Amino acid sequence: KVAKSNFYGFAFPGDQVELEVELVSAGEGNTKVYRGSGFVKGKKKIIAEFEGEIIPLEDIEDTEEQKKFFKVLVRELRK
């Protein structure tokens, strides 16, 4: 659920979007509230405050496969 968002410009195909996300507070049960910002070349393009339920990764994905994909993403392992 998105509580609020502000847009300050567009990200275009080929742009590298840098995301910053921070925990604002713990909600009820497994719900957490976050604040996030998106930047292109150091310029703020969006901010948003949103909440979501924490779901264990193993409930939706194969954890070992996802660990391997992450290593590829951060260039620690080649496919």
Tab-separated table of C-alpha atoms in Angstrom:
chain	number	residue	atom	x	y	z
A	1	LYS	CA	0.000	0.000	0.000
A	2	VAL	CA	1.447	3.368	-1.030
A	3	ALA	CA	0.703	6.076	1.536
A	4	LYS	CA	2.178	8.954	-0.474
A	5	SER	CA	4.418	9.625	-3.445
A	6	ASN	CA	5.895	12.626	-5.199
A	7	PHE	CA	7.357	12.660	-8.701
A	8	TYR	CA	10.057	15.142	-9.707
A	9	GLY	CA	10.810	14.016	-13.251
A	10	PHE	CA	11.089	10.982	-15.486
A	11	ALA	CA	13.518	8.106	-15.837
A	12	PHE	CA	14.041	7.235	-19.488
A	13	PRO	CA	15.142	4.005	-21.203
A	14	GLY	CA	18.859	3.599	-20.589
A	15	ASP	CA	18.878	5.662	-17.378
A	16	GLN	CA	20.443	4.055	-14.324
A	17	VAL	CA	18.064	4.535	-11.406
A	18	GLU	CA	19.617	4.474	-7.935
A	19	LEU	CA	17.217	3.451	-5.182
A	20	GLU	CA	17.463	4.244	-1.485
A	21	VAL	CA	15.027	2.545	0.874
A	22	GLU	CA	14.835	2.921	4.641
A	23	LEU	CA	12.646	1.348	7.304
A	24	VAL	CA	10.367	3.956	8.866
A	25	SER	CA	8.493	1.799	11.378
A	26	ALA	CA	7.102	-1.613	12.139
A	27	GLY	CA	3.381	-1.867	11.515
A	28	GLU	CA	0.988	-4.512	12.773
A	29	GLY	CA	2.072	-8.149	12.525
A	30	ASN	CA	4.525	-8.699	9.665
A	31	THR	CA	3.830	-5.296	8.086
A	32	LYS	CA	6.605	-2.688	7.821
A	33	VAL	CA	6.533	0.937	6.640
A	34	TYR	CA	9.308	2.146	4.317
A	35	ARG	CA	10.407	5.383	2.672
A	36	GLY	CA	12.151	5.212	-0.673
A	37	SER	CA	13.776	7.617	-3.100
A	38	GLY	CA	14.839	7.194	-6.720
A	39	PHE	CA	17.659	9.186	-8.345
A	40	VAL	CA	19.040	9.501	-11.881
A	41	LYS	CA	22.544	11.033	-12.109
A	42	GLY	CA	22.149	12.352	-8.557
A	43	LYS	CA	18.845	14.097	-9.256
A	44	LYS	CA	15.799	13.046	-7.242
A	45	LYS	CA	13.038	11.667	-9.480
A	46	ILE	CA	10.628	10.135	-6.938
A	47	ILE	CA	9.987	9.684	-3.244
A	48	ALA	CA	7.414	7.324	-1.798
A	49	GLU	CA	6.246	6.059	1.563
A	50	PHE	CA	4.729	2.604	1.459
A	51	GLU	CA	3.979	-0.445	3.561
A	52	GLY	CA	4.208	-4.124	2.873
A	53	GLU	CA	4.056	-7.502	4.523
A	54	ILE	CA	7.314	-9.337	5.154
A	55	ILE	CA	7.131	-12.748	3.453
A	56	PRO	CA	9.894	-15.334	3.931
A	57	LEU	CA	11.828	-15.749	0.672
A	58	GLU	CA	11.523	-19.533	0.830
A	59	ASP	CA	7.721	-19.156	0.637
A	60	ILE	CA	7.965	-17.667	-2.867
A	61	GLU	CA	11.387	-18.590	-4.351
A	62	ASP	CA	14.140	-21.206	-4.286
A	63	THR	CA	16.589	-19.517	-1.885
A	64	GLU	CA	19.740	-21.190	-3.244
A	65	GLU	CA	18.852	-20.185	-6.796
A	66	GLN	CA	18.243	-16.589	-5.685
A	67	LYS	CA	21.593	-16.488	-3.827
A	68	LYS	CA	23.312	-17.583	-7.054
A	69	PHE	CA	21.477	-14.910	-9.085
A	70	PHE	CA	22.521	-12.275	-6.520
A	71	LYS	CA	26.180	-13.299	-6.828
A	72	VAL	CA	25.902	-12.912	-10.607
A	73	LEU	CA	24.276	-9.507	-10.130
A	74	VAL	CA	27.097	-8.235	-7.902
A	75	ARG	CA	29.682	-9.888	-10.174
A	76	GLU	CA	30.929	-12.395	-7.592
A	77	LEU	CA	30.018	-15.344	-9.817
A	78	ARG	CA	29.688	-15.814	-13.540
A	79	LYS	CA	26.827	-17.904	-14.941
